[in-house]
């Protein structure tokens, strides 16, 4: 290589890219870093939630956390779960962005380049060349955190789509300290649908209409779902503070997180950061960012997002296949899990901390027939090319 402009290029300044850059800043990484992000400004555009031990850094930093959560089918009072030593934590994107950006701004060796999109990543021998709307730069390594392409999302087993609004309820809402994790569960022509409510204060709540579907839904379907939820609860006239929406791929085909060159690795949602069976990814991205920053601090190459443990990947894949094949039974599956599992087992499973005995209880809680059918009719899926 004739020249090296920077040691590391981070492609994409979303959660994964910002998390890695802020870790490098905190560790006083002595290499030069360029973070390339298409957006010009960071706004309060999303929320991240996770099940986590009460004393974890993310529980401490949370905007709000709860010790109880509810799961209920339509016209059912449902079940409340709790887990000693665990909580459900909510982090506002504005707070996460601000903390990461402040840390990055303190470090002159890390440059955040906003308003520019990477067009190509070309492997060299050695190193890598990154071309963007700002020009071309050469680096020792690149970490590609861009979201998956529309084509790859279409290959997911299911899509978890939601539309949400943070609303002010003018005293008409009673904050009972319980998260509606999955309530009003039912199915219709578009698939499985449920309501998700985070009580943020006695006057404010984040309300989302969420669907699992095998095809990408028109945004109007989700907005109609949300309008119906707010109308049914008497919240249709509430003041809307902000809105958020997304489509999360559940069960993307496995890809190699190292591209054609070992100088380029992949991370974030496109590299499998979301838990296939739930769509949670915040804690997994933070754990990857820690490992990757530690490797770079040692002078080693960056690491991509790790593969799923084999047993967990098999269980999650089978579960998603059943949900895709028999959506009408999905409310009963989640209700059965809520009834059979202690809150600690449920929380550990959602937090990727399940023990072997936990997995055995989960298998025992579900009816065997649909899962046997899913195994009998499953076919190997071809590996997908990495198109981030």
CSV table of C-alpha atoms in Angstrom, one decimal, residues 200-337:
chain,number,residue,atom,x,y,z
A,200,UNK,CA,-42.7,6.7,31.1
A,201,UNK,CA,-44.4,8.8,33.7
A,202,UNK,CA,-48.0,9.3,35.0
A,203,UNK,CA,-48.7,11.6,32.0
A,204,UNK,CA,-46.5,10.0,29.3
A,205,UNK,CA,-46.3,6.7,27.5
A,206,UNK,CA,-44.6,5.2,24.4
A,207,UNK,CA,-47.3,3.2,22.6
A,208,UNK,CA,-46.5,0.9,19.7
A,209,UNK,CA,-48.4,-1.4,17.4
A,210,UNK,CA,-46.2,-4.3,16.4
A,211,UNK,CA,-46.5,-7.1,13.9
A,212,UNK,CA,-44.6,-10.2,12.9
A,213,UNK,CA,-45.1,-11.0,9.2
A,214,UNK,CA,-43.5,-12.9,6.5
A,215,UNK,CA,-43.7,-10.0,4.0
A,216,UNK,CA,-42.9,-6.3,4.3
A,217,UNK,CA,-46.0,-4.4,5.3
A,218,UNK,CA,-47.3,-1.1,4.0
A,219,UNK,CA,-46.7,1.5,6.7
A,220,UNK,CA,-50.4,2.4,6.5
A,221,UNK,CA,-51.3,-1.0,8.1
A,222,UNK,CA,-49.2,-0.2,11.2
A,223,UNK,CA,-50.5,3.3,11.5
A,224,UNK,CA,-54.0,2.0,11.3
A,225,UNK,CA,-53.2,-0.5,14.0
A,226,UNK,CA,-51.8,2.2,16.2
A,227,UNK,CA,-54.8,4.5,15.6
A,228,UNK,CA,-57.1,1.6,16.7
A,229,UNK,CA,-55.1,1.0,19.9
A,230,UNK,CA,-55.2,4.7,20.9
A,231,UNK,CA,-58.9,4.9,20.0
A,232,UNK,CA,-59.8,1.8,22.0
A,233,UNK,CA,-57.9,3.1,25.1
A,234,UNK,CA,-59.3,6.6,24.9
A,235,UNK,CA,-56.0,8.1,23.9
A,236,UNK,CA,-56.7,9.2,20.4
A,237,UNK,CA,-56.7,12.9,21.3
A,238,UNK,CA,-53.4,12.7,23.2
A,239,UNK,CA,-50.6,15.1,22.3
A,240,UNK,CA,-47.9,13.4,20.3
A,241,UNK,CA,-44.3,14.2,21.3
A,242,UNK,CA,-42.5,12.1,18.7
A,243,UNK,CA,-43.0,9.1,16.5
A,244,UNK,CA,-40.8,6.1,15.6
A,245,UNK,CA,-41.1,3.2,13.3
A,246,UNK,CA,-38.9,0.4,12.0
A,247,UNK,CA,-38.8,-3.0,10.4
A,248,UNK,CA,-36.5,-5.4,12.1
A,249,UNK,CA,-35.4,-8.6,10.3
A,250,UNK,CA,-35.8,-11.7,12.5
A,251,UNK,CA,-33.8,-14.6,11.3
A,252,UNK,CA,-31.5,-13.2,8.6
A,253,UNK,CA,-29.5,-15.8,6.7
A,254,UNK,CA,-26.1,-16.3,8.3
A,255,UNK,CA,-23.3,-14.4,6.7
A,256,UNK,CA,-19.6,-14.4,7.3
A,257,UNK,CA,-18.8,-11.2,9.2
A,258,UNK,CA,-15.3,-11.1,7.6
A,259,UNK,CA,-15.6,-9.9,4.0
A,260,UNK,CA,-13.3,-10.9,1.2
A,261,UNK,CA,-10.4,-9.3,3.0
A,262,UNK,CA,-9.5,-9.9,6.7
A,263,UNK,CA,-9.0,-6.1,6.8
A,264,UNK,CA,-12.8,-5.7,6.5
A,265,UNK,CA,-15.3,-7.0,9.1
A,266,UNK,CA,-19.1,-6.5,9.6
A,267,UNK,CA,-21.1,-5.7,12.6
A,268,UNK,CA,-24.5,-4.4,13.6
A,269,UNK,CA,-27.9,-5.6,12.4
A,270,UNK,CA,-26.7,-6.7,9.0
A,271,UNK,CA,-24.1,-9.0,10.7
A,272,UNK,CA,-26.7,-10.7,13.0
A,273,UNK,CA,-26.7,-8.4,16.0
A,274,UNK,CA,-30.4,-8.8,16.5
A,275,UNK,CA,-31.6,-11.8,18.5
A,276,UNK,CA,-33.5,-13.8,15.9
A,277,UNK,CA,-36.3,-14.9,18.2
A,278,UNK,CA,-36.9,-11.5,19.8
A,279,UNK,CA,-35.4,-8.6,17.8
A,280,UNK,CA,-33.4,-7.3,20.8
A,281,UNK,CA,-29.9,-6.1,19.9
A,282,UNK,CA,-28.7,-3.3,22.1
A,283,UNK,CA,-26.8,-5.4,24.6
A,284,UNK,CA,-25.4,-7.6,21.9
A,285,UNK,CA,-24.0,-4.6,20.1
A,286,UNK,CA,-22.5,-3.2,23.2
A,287,UNK,CA,-20.8,-6.5,24.0
A,288,UNK,CA,-19.4,-6.6,20.5
A,289,UNK,CA,-18.1,-3.0,20.7
A,290,UNK,CA,-16.3,-3.9,23.9
A,291,UNK,CA,-14.5,-6.9,22.3
A,292,UNK,CA,-13.7,-5.1,19.1
A,293,UNK,CA,-12.3,-2.0,20.9
A,294,UNK,CA,-10.2,-4.3,23.1
A,295,UNK,CA,-8.7,-6.1,20.1
A,296,UNK,CA,-7.8,-2.8,18.4
A,297,UNK,CA,-6.3,-1.5,21.6
A,298,UNK,CA,-4.0,-4.5,21.7
A,299,UNK,CA,-2.9,-3.8,18.1
A,300,UNK,CA,-4.9,-6.6,16.7
A,301,UNK,CA,-7.4,-6.4,13.8
A,302,UNK,CA,-11.0,-5.6,14.6
A,303,UNK,CA,-13.5,-8.4,15.0
A,304,UNK,CA,-16.9,-8.8,13.4
A,305,UNK,CA,-20.1,-9.7,15.2
A,306,UNK,CA,-19.8,-13.3,16.5
A,307,UNK,CA,-21.8,-16.2,15.3
A,308,UNK,CA,-24.8,-17.4,17.4
A,309,UNK,CA,-24.1,-20.3,19.7
A,310,UNK,CA,-25.2,-23.4,17.8
A,311,UNK,CA,-27.9,-24.6,20.2
A,312,UNK,CA,-29.4,-21.1,20.5
A,313,UNK,CA,-29.4,-20.5,16.8
A,314,UNK,CA,-31.1,-23.8,16.2
A,315,UNK,CA,-33.8,-23.1,18.8
A,316,UNK,CA,-34.4,-19.5,17.5
A,317,UNK,CA,-34.6,-20.7,13.9
A,318,UNK,CA,-37.1,-23.4,14.7
A,319,UNK,CA,-39.2,-21.1,16.7
A,320,UNK,CA,-39.3,-18.5,13.9
A,321,UNK,CA,-40.3,-21.2,11.4
A,322,UNK,CA,-43.2,-22.2,13.6
A,323,UNK,CA,-44.4,-18.6,14.0
A,324,UNK,CA,-44.1,-18.1,10.2
A,325,UNK,CA,-46.0,-21.3,9.4
A,326,UNK,CA,-48.7,-21.1,12.1
A,327,UNK,CA,-49.2,-17.4,13.0
A,328,UNK,CA,-52.7,-18.1,14.4
A,329,UNK,CA,-51.1,-20.1,17.2
A,330,UNK,CA,-48.5,-17.4,18.1
A,331,UNK,CA,-50.6,-15.8,20.9
A,332,UNK,CA,-50.9,-19.3,22.6
A,333,UNK,CA,-47.2,-19.9,22.3
A,334,UNK,CA,-46.2,-16.7,24.1
A,335,UNK,CA,-49.0,-17.2,26.7
A,336,UNK,CA,-47.7,-20.7,27.3
A,337,UNK,CA,-44.2,-19.4,27.9
